[in-house]
Tab-separated table of C-alpha atoms and ligand atoms in Angstrom:
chain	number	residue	atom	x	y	z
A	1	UNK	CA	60.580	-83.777	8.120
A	2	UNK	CA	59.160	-80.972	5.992
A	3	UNK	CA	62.084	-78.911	5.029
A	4	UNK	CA	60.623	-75.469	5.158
A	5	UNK	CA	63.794	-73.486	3.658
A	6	UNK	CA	63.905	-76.051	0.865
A	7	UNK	CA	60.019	-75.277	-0.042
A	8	UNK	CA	60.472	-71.757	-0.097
A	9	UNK	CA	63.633	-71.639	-2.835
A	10	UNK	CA	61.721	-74.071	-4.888
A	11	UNK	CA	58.742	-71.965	-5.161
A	12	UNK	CA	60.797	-69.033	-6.040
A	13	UNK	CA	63.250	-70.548	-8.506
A	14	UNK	CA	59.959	-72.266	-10.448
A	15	UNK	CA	58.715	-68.665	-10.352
A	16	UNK	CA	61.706	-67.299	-11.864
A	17	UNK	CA	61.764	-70.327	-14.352
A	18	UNK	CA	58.320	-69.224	-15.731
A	19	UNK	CA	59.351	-65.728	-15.904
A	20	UNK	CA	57.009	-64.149	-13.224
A	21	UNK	CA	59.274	-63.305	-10.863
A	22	UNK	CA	59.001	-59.761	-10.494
A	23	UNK	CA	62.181	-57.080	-10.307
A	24	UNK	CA	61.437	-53.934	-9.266
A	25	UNK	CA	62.986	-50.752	-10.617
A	26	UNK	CA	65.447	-48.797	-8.696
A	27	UNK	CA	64.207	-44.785	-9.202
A	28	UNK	CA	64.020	-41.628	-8.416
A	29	UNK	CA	61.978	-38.745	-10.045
A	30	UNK	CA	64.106	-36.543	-12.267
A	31	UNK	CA	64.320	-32.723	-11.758
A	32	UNK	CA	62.221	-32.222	-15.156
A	33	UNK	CA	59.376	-33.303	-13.089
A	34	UNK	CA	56.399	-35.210	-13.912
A	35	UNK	CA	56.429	-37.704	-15.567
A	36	UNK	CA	60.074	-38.021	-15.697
A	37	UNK	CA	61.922	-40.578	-13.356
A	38	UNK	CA	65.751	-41.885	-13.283
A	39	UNK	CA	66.986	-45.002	-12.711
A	40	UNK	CA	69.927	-46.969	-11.688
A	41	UNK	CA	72.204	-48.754	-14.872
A	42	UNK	CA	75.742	-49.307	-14.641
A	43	UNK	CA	76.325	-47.302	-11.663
A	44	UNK	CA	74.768	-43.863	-13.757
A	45	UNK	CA	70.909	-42.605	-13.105
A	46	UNK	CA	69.195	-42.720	-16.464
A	47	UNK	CA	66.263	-40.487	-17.780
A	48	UNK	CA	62.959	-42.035	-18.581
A	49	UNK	CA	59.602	-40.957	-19.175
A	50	UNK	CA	56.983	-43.044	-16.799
A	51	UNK	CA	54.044	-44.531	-19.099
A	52	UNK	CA	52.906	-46.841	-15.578
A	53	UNK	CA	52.180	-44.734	-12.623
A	54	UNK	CA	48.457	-44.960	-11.348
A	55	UNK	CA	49.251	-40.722	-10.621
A	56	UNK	CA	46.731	-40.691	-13.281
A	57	UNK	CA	46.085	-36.602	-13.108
A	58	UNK	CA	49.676	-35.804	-11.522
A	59	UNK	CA	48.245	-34.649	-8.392
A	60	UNK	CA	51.196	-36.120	-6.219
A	61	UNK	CA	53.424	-33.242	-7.538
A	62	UNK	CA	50.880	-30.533	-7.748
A	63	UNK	CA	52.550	-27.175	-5.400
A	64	UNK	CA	48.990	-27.178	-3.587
A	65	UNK	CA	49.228	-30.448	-2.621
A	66	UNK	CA	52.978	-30.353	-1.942
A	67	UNK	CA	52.654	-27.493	0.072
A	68	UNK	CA	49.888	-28.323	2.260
A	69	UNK	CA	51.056	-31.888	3.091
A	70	UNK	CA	54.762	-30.023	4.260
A	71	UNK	CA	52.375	-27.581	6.185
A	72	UNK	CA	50.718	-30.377	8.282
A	73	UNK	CA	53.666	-32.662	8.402
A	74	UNK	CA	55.293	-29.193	10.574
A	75	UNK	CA	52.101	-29.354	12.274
A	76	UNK	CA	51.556	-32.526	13.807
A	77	UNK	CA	54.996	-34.497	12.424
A	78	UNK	CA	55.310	-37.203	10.349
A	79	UNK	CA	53.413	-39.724	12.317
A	80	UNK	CA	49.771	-39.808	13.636
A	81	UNK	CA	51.491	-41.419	16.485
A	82	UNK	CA	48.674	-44.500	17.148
A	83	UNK	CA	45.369	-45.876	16.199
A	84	UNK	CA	42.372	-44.079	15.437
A	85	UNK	CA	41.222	-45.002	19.171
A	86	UNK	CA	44.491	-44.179	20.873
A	87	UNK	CA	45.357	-40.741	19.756
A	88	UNK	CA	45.464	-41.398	15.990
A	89	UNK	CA	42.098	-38.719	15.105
A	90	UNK	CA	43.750	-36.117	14.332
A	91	UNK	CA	41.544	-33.303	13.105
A	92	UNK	CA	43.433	-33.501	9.581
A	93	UNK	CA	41.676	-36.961	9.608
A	94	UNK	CA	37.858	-35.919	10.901
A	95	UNK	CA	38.336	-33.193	8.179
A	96	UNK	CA	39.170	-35.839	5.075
A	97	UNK	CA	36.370	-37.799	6.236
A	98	UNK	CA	33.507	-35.235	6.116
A	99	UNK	CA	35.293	-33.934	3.106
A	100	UNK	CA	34.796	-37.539	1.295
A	101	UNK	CA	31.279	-38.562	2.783
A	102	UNK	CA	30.647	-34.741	0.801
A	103	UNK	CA	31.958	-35.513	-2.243
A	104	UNK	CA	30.473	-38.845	-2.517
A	105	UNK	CA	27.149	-37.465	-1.314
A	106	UNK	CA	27.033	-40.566	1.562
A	107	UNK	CA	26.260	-39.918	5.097
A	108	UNK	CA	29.529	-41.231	6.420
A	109	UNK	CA	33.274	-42.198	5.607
A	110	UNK	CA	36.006	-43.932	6.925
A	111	UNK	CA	40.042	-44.214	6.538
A	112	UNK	CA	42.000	-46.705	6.200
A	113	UNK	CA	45.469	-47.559	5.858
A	114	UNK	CA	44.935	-48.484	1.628
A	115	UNK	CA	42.194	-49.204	-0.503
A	116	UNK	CA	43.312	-52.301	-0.182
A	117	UNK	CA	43.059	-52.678	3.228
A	118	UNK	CA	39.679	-50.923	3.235
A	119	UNK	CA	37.994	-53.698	1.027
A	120	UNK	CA	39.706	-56.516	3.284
A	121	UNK	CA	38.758	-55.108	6.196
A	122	UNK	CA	34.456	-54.069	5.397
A	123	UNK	CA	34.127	-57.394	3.526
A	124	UNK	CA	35.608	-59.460	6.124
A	125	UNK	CA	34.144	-57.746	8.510
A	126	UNK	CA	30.441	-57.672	7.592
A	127	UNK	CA	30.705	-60.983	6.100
A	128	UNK	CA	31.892	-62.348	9.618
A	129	UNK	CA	29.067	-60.291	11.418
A	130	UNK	CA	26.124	-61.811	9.016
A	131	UNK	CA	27.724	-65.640	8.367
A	132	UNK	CA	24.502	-66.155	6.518
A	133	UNK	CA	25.226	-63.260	4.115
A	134	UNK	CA	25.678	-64.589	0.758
A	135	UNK	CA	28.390	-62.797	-1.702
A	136	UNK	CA	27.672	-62.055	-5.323
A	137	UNK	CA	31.147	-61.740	-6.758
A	138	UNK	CA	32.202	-60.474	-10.320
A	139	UNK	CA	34.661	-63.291	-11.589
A	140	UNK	CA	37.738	-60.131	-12.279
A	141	UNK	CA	37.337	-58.557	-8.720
A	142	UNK	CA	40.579	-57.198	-7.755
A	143	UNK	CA	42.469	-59.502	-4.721
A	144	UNK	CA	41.747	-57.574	-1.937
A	145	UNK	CA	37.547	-58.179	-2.492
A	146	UNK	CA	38.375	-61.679	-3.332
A	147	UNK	CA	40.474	-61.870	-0.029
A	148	UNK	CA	37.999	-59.717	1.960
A	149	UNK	CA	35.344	-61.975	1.121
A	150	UNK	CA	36.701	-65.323	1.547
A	151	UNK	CA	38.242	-64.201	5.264
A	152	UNK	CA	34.706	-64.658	6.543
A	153	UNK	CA	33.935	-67.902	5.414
A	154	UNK	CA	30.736	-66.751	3.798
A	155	UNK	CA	29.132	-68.337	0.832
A	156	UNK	CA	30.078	-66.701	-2.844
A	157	UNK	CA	28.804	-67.052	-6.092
A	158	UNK	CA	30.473	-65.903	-8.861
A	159	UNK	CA	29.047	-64.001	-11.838
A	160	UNK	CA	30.353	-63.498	-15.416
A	161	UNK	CA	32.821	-60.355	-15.848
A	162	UNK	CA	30.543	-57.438	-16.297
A	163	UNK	CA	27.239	-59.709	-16.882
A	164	UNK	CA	24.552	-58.158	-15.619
A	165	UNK	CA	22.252	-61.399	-17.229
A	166	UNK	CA	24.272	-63.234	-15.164
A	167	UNK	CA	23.707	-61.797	-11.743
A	168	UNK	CA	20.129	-61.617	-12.181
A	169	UNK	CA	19.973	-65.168	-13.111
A	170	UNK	CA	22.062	-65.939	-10.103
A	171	UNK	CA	20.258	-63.840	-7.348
A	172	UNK	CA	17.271	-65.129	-8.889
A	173	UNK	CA	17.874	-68.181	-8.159
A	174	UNK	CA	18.796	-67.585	-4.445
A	175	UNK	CA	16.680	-67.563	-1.248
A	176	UNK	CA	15.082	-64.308	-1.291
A	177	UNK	CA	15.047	-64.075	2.293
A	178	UNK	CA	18.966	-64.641	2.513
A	179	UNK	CA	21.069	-61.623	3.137
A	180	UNK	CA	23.307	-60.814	-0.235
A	181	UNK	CA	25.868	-58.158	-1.165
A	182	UNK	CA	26.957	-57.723	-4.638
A	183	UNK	CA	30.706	-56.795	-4.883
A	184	UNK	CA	32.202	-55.187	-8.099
A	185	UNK	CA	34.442	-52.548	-9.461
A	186	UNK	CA	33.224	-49.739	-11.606
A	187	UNK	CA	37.052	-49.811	-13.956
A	188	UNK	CA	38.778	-52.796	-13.643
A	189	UNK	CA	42.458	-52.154	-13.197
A	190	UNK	CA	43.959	-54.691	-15.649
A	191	UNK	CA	41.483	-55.005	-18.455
A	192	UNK	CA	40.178	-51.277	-18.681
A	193	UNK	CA	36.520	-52.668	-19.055
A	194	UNK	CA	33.913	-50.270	-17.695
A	195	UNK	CA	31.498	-52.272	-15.668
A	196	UNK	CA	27.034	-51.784	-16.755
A	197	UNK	CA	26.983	-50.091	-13.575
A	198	UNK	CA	23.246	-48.832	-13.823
A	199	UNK	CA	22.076	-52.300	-14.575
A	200	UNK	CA	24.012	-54.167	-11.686
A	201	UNK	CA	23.113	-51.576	-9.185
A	202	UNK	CA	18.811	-51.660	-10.320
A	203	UNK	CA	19.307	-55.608	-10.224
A	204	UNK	CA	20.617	-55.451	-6.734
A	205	UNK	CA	18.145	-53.284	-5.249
A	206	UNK	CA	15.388	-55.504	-7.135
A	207	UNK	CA	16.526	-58.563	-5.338
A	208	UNK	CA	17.627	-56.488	-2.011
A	209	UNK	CA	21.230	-56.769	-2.438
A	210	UNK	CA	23.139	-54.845	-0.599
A	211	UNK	CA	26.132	-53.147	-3.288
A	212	UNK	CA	29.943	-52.249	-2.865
A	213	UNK	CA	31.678	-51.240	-5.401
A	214	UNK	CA	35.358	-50.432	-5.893
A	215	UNK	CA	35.936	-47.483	-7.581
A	216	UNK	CA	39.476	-47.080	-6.845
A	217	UNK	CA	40.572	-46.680	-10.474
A	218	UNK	CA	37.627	-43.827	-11.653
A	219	UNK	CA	38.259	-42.140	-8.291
A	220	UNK	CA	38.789	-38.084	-8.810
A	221	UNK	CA	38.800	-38.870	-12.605
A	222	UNK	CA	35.090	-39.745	-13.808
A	223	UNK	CA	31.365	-38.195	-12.817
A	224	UNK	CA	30.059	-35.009	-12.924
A	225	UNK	CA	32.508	-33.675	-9.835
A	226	UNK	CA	34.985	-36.505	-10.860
A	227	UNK	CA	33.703	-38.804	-7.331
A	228	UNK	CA	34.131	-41.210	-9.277
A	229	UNK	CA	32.042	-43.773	-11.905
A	230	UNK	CA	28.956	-43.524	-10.141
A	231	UNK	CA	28.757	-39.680	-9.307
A	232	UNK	CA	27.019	-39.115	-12.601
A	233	UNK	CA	23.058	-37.995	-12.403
A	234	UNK	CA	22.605	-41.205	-15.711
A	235	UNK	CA	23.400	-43.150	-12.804
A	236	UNK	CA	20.153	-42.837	-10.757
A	237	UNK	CA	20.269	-46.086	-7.923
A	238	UNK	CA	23.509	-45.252	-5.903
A	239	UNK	CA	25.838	-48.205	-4.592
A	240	UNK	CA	25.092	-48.563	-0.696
A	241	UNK	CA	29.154	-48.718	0.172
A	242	UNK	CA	31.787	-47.066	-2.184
A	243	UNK	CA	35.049	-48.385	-1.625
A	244	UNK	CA	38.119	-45.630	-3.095
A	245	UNK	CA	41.850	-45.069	-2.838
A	246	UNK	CA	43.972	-41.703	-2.163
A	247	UNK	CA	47.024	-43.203	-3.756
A	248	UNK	CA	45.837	-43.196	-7.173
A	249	UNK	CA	44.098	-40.184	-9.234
A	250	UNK	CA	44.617	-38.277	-6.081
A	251	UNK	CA	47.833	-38.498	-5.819
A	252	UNK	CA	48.584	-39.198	-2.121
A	253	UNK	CA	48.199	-42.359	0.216
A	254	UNK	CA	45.718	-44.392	1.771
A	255	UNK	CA	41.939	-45.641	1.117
A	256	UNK	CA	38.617	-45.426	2.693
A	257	UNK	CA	34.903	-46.479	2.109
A	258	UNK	CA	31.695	-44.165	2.227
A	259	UNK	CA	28.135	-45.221	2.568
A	260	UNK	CA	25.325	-45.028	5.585
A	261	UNK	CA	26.939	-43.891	8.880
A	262	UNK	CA	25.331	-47.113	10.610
A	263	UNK	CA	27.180	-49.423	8.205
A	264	UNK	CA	30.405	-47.218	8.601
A	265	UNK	CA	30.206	-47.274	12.175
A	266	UNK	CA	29.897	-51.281	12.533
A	267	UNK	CA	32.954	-51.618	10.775
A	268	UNK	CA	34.790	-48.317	12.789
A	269	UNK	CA	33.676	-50.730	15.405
A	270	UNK	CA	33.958	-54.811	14.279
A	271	UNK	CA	36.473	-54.348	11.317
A	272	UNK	CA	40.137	-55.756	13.000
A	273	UNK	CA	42.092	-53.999	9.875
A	274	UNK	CA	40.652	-50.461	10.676
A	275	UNK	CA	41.334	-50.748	14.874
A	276	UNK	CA	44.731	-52.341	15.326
A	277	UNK	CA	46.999	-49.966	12.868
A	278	UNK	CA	48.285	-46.697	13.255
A	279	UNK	CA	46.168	-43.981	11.500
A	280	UNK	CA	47.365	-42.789	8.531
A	281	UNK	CA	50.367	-39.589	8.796
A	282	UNK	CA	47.930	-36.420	8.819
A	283	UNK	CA	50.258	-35.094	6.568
A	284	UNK	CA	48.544	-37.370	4.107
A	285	UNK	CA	45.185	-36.393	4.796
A	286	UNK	CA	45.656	-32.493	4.723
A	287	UNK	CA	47.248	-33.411	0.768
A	288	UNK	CA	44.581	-35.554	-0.050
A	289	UNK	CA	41.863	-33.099	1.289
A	290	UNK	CA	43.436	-30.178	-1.009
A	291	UNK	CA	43.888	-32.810	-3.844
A	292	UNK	CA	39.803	-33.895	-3.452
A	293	UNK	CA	38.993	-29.876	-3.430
A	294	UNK	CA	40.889	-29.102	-6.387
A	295	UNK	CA	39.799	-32.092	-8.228
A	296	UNK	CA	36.313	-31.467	-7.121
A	297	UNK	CA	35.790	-28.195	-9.410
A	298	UNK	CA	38.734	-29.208	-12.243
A	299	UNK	CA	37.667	-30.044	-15.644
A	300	UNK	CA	41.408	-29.392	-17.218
A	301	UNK	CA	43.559	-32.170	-16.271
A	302	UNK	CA	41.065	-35.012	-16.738
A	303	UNK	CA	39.943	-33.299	-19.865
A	304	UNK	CA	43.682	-33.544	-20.859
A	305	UNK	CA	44.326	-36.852	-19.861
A	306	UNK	CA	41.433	-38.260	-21.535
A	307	UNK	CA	42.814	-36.058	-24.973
A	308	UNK	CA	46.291	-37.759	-24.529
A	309	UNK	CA	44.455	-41.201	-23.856
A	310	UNK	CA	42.736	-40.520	-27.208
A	311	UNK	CA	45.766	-39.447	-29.250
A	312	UNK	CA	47.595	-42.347	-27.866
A	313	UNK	CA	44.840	-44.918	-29.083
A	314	UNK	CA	45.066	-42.915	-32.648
A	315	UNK	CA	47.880	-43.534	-32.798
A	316	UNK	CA	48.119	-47.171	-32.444
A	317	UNK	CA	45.485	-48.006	-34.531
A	318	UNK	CA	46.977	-46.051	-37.373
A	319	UNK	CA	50.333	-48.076	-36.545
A	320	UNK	CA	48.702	-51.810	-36.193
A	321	UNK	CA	49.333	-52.139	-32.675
A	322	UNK	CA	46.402	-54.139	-31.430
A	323	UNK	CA	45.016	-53.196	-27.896
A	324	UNK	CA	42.232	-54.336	-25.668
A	325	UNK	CA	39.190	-51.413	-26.507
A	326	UNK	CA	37.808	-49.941	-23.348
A	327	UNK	CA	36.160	-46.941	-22.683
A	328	UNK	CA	38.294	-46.165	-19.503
A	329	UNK	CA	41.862	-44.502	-19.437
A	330	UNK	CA	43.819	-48.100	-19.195
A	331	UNK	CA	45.181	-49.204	-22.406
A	332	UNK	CA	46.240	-52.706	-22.059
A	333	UNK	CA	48.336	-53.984	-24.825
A	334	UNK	CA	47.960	-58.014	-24.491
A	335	UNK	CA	51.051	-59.876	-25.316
A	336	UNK	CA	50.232	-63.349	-24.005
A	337	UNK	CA	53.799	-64.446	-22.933
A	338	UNK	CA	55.655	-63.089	-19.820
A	339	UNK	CA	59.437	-63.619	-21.071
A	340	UNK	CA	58.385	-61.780	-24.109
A	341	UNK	CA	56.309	-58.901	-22.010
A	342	UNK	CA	59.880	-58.491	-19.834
A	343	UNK	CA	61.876	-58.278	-22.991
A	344	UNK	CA	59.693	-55.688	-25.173
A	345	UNK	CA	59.789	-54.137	-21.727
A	346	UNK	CA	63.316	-54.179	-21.330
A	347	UNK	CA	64.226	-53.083	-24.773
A	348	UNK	CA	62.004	-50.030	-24.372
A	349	UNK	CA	63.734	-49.117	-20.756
A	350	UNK	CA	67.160	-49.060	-22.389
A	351	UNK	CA	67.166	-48.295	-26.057
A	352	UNK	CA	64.090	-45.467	-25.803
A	353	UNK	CA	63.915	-44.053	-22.310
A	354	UNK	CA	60.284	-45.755	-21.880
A	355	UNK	CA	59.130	-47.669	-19.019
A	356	UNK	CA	56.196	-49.848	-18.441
A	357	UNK	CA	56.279	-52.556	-16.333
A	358	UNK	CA	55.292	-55.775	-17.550
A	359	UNK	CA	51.833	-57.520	-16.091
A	360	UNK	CA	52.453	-61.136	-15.588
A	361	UNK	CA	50.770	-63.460	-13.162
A	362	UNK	CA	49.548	-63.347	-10.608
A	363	UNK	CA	48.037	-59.491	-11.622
A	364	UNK	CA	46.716	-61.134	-14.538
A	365	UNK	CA	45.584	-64.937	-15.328
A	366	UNK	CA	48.470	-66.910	-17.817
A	367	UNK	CA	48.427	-66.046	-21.103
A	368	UNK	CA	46.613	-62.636	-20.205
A	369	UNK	CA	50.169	-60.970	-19.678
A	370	UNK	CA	50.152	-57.139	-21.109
A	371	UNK	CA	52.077	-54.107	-20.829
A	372	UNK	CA	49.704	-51.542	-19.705
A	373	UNK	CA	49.907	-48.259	-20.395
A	374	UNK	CA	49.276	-45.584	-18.772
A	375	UNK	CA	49.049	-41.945	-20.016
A	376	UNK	CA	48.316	-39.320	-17.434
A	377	UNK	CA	47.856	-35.444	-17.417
A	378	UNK	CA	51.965	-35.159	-17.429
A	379	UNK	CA	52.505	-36.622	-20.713
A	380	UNK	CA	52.809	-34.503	-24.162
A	381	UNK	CA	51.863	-34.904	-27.271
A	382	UNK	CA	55.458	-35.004	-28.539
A	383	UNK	CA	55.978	-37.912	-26.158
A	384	UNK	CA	53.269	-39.954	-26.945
A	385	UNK	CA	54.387	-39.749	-30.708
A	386	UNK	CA	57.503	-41.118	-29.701
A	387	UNK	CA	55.955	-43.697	-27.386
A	388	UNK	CA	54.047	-45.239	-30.358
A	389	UNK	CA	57.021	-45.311	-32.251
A	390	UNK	CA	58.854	-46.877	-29.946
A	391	UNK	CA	56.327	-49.232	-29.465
A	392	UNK	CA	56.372	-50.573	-33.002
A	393	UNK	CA	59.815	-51.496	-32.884
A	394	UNK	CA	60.102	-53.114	-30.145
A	395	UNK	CA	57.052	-55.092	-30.823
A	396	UNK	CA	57.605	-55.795	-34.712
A	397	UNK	CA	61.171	-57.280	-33.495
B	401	PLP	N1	41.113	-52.107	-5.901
B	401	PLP	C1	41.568	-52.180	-7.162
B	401	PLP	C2	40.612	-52.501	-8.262
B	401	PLP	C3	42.929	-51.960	-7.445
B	401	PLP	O1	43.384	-52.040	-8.691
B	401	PLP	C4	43.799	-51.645	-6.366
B	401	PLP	C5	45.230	-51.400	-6.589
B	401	PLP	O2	45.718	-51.087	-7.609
B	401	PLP	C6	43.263	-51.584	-5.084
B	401	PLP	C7	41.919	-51.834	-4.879
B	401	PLP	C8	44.122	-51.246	-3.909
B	401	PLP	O3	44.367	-49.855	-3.901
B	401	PLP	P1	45.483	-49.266	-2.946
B	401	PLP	O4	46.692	-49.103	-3.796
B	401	PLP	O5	44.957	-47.969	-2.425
B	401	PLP	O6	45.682	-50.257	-1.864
């Protein structure tokens, strides 16, 4: 008889014997504030300064945010109390959602419990309502498009990371009569790379492809009212569904999609992971609303991030320390080896007062494992001088 237990601690003690299996760090966030944390050694919290938080512009800790989050969480509790159909629309969330079909300049939007969630959900979703509908997948797509589209069944054919030569060849050479979406992200999370989003979204359209793209990790941080990747006017075709996340340069919780109010409302209606879960807290949605209006007209903090981002990159180049060029704000430092990514990692934590988690598998492919680095609006100059430093030593030994 299959011995279910047995299965389950071999998995995880290969895991651990290939030096993916993940610990998590015990912390709090230190009374200096951003980006300062504490965590747990030898009984004792420990400062450290936090070089991995997707809290890209610090928003989570801004007083405005803070303050209007505590203001609807006296309002209306901590809860939503049920799912958007039974008594989960609060009008903190009708509110978020005009606020982001606004900013994204789309006709309609729609919450959901994560970005992650949100992708799972639309691509499952209209892929199970058009089983013909073909997917046109770039080969780095984060997990929850890859899960999202394989949940319907529907075909997919991959195209080369960020080849726009690729997908034309491909949809090309499909029936032009077939339904097709093309799914892609504008920054991908673990490589940095900035996608040829202009090209991919005029190929589309040329072979009547519908587009979604992710744009959870350019979200509040990039276009001309920081909407993300594609809110720039160099951009001219627009990406039918945009797919974003609260958690990240906005600093609260929770993800959504925007795009035609038909297409929103077929998945308000079809899509299983937006109707049986509770509605996000409205707590959430009042501090993401006053996150999305202060970000909306705020030059300052991504202008500063993007300064510290550059010093950072100075800084390593002057010192040797290869990393992978991107024009984005994620500097991934390859390393190639997970035991040795968990020990440059671990020497940083408690000689220096630096954390980064490592990236190992499954995040990244084998061999691909990095420590990536993340410098926010938070971070000072003084620190990242003593980052790179750090960095050297721990690397060079
Ligand atoms: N899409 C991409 C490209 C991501 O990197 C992530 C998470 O980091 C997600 C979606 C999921 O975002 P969320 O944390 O809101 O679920």
């Amino acid at each position: 008889m299959f011995d279910i237990h047995r299965h389950i601690s071999q998995e995880l003690t290969t895991l651990k014997m290939k030096g993916n299996y993940r610990l998590f760090l015990h912390q709090v966030r230190d009374e200096s504030g951003n980006p300062y944390i504490k965590y747990k050694k030898d009984g004792k919290w420990i400062r450290a300064v936090n070089y991995c938080s997707n809290d890209y512009l610090a928003m989570s800790t801004h007083p405005g945010v803070v303050e209007e989050s505590i203001k609807a969480t006296q309002m209306y509790g901590l809860s939503s109390g049920g799912t958007r159909n039974i008594s989960g629309t609060t009008d903190a969330h009708i509110s978020l959602e005009k606020k982001l079909a606004l900013w994204h300049k789309k006709e309609a939007s729609l919450l959901f419990g994560s970005a992650y969630i949100a992708n799972l959900a639309t691509l499952q979703t209209i892929g199970r309502r058009i089983p013909d509908l073909t997917f046109f997948s770039d080969e780095k797509n984060h997990a929850s498009l890859i899960e999202g589209m394989r949940s319907g069944g529907n075909k997919k054919i991959l195209f080369r990371h960020n080849d726009a030569r690729d997908l034309e060849q491909k949809l090309a050479a499909s029936d032009p009569f077939s339904p097709k979406m093309v799914v892609f992200e504008s920054i991908y999370s673990m490589n940095g790379q900035i996608a040829p989003v202009s090209e991919i979204l005029r190929i589309s359209r040329k072979h009547n492809a519908l587009t979604y793209i992710d744009e959870v990790h350019a979200i509040g941080m990039y276009g001309d009212r920081n909407a993300g990747y594609c809110d720039q006017t160099s951009i001219p075709n627009k990406p039918d569904i945009v797919n974003g996340t609260l958690s990240k340069a906005i600093g609260a919780f929770g993800g959504y999609i925007a795009g035609p109010a038909e297409i929103i409302d077929f998945v308000r209606s079809f899509g299983s992971g937006f109707i049986f879960t509770t509605s996000l807290p409205p707590s959430v949605c009042s501090g993401a609303e006053k996150s999305i209006d202060i970000l909306m007209h705020d030059k300052v903090r991504v202008t500063k991030m993007k300064a510290m981002v550059s010093l950072f990159r100075k800084l390593l180049k002057e010192d040797d320390i290869h990393f992978k060029s991107n024009a984005s704000h994620i500097t991934p430092i390859t390393i190639g080896n997970p035991s040795k990514c968990k020990s440059v990692t671990d020497r940083l934590l408690s000689e220096f007062g630096i954390y980064i988690q490592p990236i190992n598998y499954p995040t990244v492919p084998y061999g691909d494992e990095c420590l990536r680095v993340i410098i926010t609006a938070a971070h000072q100059e003084d620190q990242i001088f003593h980052l790179v430093k750090c960095l050297k030593i721990c690397l060079d030994g």
